[in-house]
mmCIF file of C-alpha atoms in Angstrom:
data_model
loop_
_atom_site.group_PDB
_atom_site.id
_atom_site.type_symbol
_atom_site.label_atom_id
_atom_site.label_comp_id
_atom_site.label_asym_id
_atom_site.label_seq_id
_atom_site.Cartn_x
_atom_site.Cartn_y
_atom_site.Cartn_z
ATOM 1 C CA UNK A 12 139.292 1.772 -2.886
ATOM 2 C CA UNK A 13 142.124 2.815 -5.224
ATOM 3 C CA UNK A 14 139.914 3.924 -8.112
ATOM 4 C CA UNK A 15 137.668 6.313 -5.446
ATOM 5 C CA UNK A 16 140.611 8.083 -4.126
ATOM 6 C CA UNK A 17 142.005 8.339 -7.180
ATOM 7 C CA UNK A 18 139.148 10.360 -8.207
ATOM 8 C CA UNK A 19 138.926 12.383 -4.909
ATOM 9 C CA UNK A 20 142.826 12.645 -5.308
ATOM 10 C CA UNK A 21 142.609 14.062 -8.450
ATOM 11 C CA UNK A 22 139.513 16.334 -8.216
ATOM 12 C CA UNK A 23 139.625 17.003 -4.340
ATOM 13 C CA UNK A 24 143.160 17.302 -3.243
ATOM 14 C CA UNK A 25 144.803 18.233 -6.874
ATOM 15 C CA UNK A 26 142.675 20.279 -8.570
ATOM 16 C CA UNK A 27 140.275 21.741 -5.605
ATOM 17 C CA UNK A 28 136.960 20.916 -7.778
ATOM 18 C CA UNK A 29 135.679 18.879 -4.927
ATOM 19 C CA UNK A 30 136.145 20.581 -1.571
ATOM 20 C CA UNK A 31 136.070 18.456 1.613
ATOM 21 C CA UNK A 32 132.377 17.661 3.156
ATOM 22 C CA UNK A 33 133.449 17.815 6.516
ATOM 23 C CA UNK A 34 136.390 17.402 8.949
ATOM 24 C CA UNK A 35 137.720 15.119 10.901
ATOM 25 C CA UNK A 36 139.237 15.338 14.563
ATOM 26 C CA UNK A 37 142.528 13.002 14.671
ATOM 27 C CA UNK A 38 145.295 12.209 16.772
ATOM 28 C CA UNK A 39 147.134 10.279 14.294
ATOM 29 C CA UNK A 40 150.707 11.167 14.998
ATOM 30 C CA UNK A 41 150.516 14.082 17.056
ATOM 31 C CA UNK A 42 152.865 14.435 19.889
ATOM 32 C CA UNK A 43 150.941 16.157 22.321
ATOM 33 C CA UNK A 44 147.296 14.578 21.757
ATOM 34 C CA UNK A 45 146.263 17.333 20.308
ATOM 35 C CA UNK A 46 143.846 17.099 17.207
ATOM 36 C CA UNK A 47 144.199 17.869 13.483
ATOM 37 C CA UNK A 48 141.471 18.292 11.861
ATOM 38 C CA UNK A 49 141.494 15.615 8.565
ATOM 39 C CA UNK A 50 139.364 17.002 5.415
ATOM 40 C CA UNK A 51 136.738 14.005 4.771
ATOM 41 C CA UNK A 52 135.182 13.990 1.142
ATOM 42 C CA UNK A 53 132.170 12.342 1.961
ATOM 43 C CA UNK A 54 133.402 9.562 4.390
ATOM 44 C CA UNK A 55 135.289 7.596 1.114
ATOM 45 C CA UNK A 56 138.349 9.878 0.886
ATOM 46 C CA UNK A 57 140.938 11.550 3.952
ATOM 47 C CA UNK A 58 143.751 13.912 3.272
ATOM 48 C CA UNK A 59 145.618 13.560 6.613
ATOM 49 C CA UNK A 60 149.022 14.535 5.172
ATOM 50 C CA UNK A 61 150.615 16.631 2.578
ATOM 51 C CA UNK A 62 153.555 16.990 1.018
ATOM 52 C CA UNK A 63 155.666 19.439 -0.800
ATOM 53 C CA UNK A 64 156.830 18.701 -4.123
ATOM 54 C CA UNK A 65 159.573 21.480 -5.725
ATOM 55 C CA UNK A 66 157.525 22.357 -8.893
ATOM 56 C CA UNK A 67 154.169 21.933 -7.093
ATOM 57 C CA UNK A 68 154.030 23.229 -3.875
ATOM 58 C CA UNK A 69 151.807 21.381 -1.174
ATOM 59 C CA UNK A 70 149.589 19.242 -2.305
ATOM 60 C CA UNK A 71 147.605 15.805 -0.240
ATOM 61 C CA UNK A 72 149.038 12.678 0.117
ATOM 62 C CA UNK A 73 146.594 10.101 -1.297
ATOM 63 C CA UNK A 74 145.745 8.512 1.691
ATOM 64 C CA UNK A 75 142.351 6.980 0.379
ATOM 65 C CA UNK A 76 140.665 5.440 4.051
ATOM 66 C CA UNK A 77 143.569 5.370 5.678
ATOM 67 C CA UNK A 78 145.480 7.254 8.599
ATOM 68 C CA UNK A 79 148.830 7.602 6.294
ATOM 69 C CA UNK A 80 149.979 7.525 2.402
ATOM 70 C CA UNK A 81 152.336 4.424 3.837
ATOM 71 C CA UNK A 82 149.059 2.351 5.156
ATOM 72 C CA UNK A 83 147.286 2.930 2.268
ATOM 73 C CA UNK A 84 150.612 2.804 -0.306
ATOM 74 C CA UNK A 85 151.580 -0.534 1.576
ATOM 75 C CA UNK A 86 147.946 -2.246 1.004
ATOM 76 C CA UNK A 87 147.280 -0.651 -2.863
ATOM 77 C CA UNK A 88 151.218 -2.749 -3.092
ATOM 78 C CA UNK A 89 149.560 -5.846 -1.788
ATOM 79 C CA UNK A 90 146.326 -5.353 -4.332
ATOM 80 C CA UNK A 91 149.137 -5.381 -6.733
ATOM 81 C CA UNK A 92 150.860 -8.116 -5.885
ATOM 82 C CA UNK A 93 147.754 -10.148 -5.969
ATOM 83 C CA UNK A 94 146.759 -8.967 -9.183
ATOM 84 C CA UNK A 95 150.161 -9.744 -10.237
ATOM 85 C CA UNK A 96 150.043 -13.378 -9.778
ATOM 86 C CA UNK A 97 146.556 -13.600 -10.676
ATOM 87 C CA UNK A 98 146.706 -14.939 -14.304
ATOM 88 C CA UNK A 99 143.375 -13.535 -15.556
ATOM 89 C CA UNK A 100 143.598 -10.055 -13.986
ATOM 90 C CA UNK A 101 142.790 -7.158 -16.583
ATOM 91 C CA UNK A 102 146.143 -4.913 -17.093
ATOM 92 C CA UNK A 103 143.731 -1.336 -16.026
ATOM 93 C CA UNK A 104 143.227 -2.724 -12.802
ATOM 94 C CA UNK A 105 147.238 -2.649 -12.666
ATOM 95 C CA UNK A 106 147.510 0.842 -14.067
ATOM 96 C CA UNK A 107 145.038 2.032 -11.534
ATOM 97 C CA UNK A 108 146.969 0.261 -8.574
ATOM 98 C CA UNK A 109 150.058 1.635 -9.800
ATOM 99 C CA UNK A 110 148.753 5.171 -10.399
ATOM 100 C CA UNK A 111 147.651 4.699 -6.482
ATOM 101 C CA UNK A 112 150.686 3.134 -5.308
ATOM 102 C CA UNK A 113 152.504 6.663 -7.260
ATOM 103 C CA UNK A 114 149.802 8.820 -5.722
ATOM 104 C CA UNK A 115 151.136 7.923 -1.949
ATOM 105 C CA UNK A 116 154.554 9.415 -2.219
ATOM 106 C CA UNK A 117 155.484 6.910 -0.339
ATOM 107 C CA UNK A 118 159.099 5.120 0.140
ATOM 108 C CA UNK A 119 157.349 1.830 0.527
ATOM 109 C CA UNK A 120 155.358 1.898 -2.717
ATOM 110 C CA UNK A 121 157.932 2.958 -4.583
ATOM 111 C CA UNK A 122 159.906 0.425 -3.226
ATOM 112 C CA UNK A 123 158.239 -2.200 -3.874
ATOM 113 C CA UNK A 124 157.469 -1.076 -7.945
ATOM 114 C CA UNK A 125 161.128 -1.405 -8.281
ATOM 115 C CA UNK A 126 160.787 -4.488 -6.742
ATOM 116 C CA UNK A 127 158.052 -5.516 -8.872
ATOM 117 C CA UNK A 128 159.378 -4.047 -12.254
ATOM 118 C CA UNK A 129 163.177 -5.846 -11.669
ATOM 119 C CA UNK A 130 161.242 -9.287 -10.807
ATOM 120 C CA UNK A 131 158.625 -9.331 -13.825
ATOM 121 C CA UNK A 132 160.980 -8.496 -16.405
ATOM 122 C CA UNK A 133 162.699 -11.619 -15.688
ATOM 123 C CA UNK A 134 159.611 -13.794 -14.631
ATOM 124 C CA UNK A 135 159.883 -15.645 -17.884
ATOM 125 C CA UNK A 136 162.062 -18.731 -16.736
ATOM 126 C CA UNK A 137 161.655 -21.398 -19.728
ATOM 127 C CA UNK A 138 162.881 -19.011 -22.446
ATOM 128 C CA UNK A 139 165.377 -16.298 -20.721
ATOM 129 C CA UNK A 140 166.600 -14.393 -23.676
ATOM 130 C CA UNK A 141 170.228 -13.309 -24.200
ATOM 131 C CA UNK A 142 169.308 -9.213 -23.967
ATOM 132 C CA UNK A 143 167.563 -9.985 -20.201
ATOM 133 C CA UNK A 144 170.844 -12.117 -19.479
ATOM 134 C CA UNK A 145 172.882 -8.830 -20.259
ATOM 135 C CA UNK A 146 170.360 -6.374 -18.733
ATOM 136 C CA UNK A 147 170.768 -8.356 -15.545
ATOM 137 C CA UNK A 148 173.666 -6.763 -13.873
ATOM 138 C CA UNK A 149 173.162 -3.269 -14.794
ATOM 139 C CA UNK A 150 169.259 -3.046 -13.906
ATOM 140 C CA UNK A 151 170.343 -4.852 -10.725
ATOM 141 C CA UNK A 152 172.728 -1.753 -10.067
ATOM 142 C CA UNK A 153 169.638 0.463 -10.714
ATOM 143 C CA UNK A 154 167.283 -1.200 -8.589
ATOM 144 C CA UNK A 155 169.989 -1.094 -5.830
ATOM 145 C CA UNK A 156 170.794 2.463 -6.472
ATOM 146 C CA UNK A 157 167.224 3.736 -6.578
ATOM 147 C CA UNK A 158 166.225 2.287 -3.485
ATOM 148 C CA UNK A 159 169.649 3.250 -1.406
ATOM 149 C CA UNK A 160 168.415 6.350 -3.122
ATOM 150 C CA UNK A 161 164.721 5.856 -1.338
ATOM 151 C CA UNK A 162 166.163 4.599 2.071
ATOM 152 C CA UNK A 163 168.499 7.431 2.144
ATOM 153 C CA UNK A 164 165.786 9.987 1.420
ATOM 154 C CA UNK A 165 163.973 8.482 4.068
ATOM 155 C CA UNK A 166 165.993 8.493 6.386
ATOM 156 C CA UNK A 167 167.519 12.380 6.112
ATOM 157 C CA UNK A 168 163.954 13.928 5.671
ATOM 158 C CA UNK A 169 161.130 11.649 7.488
ATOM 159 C CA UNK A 170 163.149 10.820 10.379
ATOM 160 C CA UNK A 171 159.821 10.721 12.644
ATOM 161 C CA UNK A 172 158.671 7.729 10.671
ATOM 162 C CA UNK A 173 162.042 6.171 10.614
ATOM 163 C CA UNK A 174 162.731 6.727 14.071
ATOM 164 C CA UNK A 175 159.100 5.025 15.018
ATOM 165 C CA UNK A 176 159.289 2.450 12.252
ATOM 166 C CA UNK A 177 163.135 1.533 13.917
ATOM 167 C CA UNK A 178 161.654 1.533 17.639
ATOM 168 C CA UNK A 179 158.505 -1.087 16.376
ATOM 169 C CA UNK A 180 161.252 -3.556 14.640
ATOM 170 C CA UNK A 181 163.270 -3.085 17.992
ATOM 171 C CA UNK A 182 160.497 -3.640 20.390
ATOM 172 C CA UNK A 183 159.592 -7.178 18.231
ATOM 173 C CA UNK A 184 162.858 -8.321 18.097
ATOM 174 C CA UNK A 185 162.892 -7.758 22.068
ATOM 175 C CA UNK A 186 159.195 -9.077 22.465
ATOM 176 C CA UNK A 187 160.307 -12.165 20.416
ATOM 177 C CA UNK A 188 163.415 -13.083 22.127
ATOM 178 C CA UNK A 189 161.888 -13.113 25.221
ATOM 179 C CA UNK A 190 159.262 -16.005 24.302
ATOM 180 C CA UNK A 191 160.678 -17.275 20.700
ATOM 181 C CA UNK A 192 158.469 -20.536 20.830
ATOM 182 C CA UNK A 193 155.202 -20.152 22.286
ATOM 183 C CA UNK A 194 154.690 -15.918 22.058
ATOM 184 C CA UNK A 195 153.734 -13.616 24.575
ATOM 185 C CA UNK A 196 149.576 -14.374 23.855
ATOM 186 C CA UNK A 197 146.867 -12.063 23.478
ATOM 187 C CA UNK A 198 146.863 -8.578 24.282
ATOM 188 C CA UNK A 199 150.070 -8.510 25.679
ATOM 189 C CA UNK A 200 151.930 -4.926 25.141
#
């Protein structure tokens, strides 16, 4: 999935050499129930969002199959963490998750590659050398700073995902206080 909309990414949404085969009628995130109509490069790519980047103007969010960069961000992250702990896993299928993960523009991806980056370059346990001893602290700082950086971002400019994302944790917590040990069941709203 990453390595076809990378390549629909790239040729369809960046470059306009592919144009879209046919459009799609969603609701996804629409207020009123009214539809947008989602570009659809032959069934194995969407562009349901865009984005505008200062130097760039507006270009698609890769959302590969997905409804949103953040679905499809969040599951290219959990590719990568798989990959990550598998030991014989070839680095290119890395590069091309991480390329994906960068192609989503997403807070959560790029969360989680600081994540990933701070907690492999210490991974080595039986040997910690002096230099990742003293690099500690200050990439620590950095990885704190970059993602109060992220959140904050977030939080100022895509306050209707915040705002949702907030009301889903609030309705769990609610849900799950009301039966902590057995649930609510199936299909229960």
């Amino acid at each position: 999935i990453a390595v076809v909309s990378m390549l629909f990414w790239l040729f369809g949404s960046l470059l306009g050499l592919i144009k879209a085969s046919s459009y799609f009628p969603s609701t996804w995130g629409n207020i009123y129930g009214e539809y947008n109509l989602v570009p659809s490069f032959y069934n194995l790519y969407f562009e349901p969002q865009k984005i505008i980047l200062p130097l760039f103007g507006e270009i698609g969010r890769n959302s590969a199959i997905f409804t949103e960069g953040a679905m499809a961000s969040l599951n290219f992250s959990l590719a990568l963490l798989i990959e990550t702990v598998n030991q014989h896993s070839q680095k290119s299928c890395k590069v091309i998750l991480v390329l994906a993960i960068i192609s989503t523009f997403s807070t959560t991806g790029y969360i989680f590659l600081v994540l990933l980056f701070f907690f492999s370059f210490f991974k080595n346990g039986s040997h910690v050398k002096i230099y990742k001893i003293l690099l500690l602290i200050p990439l620590f700082i950095i990885a704190i700073l970059v993602i109060s950086y992220l959140l904050k971002q977030k939080s100022t400019y895509g306050l209707e995902s915040t705002t949702v994302r907030t009301d889903d944790f609030k309705v769990g917590i609610y849900t799950w206080l009301q039966h902590p040990f057995l649930g609510s069941g199936l299909s229960n709203i």
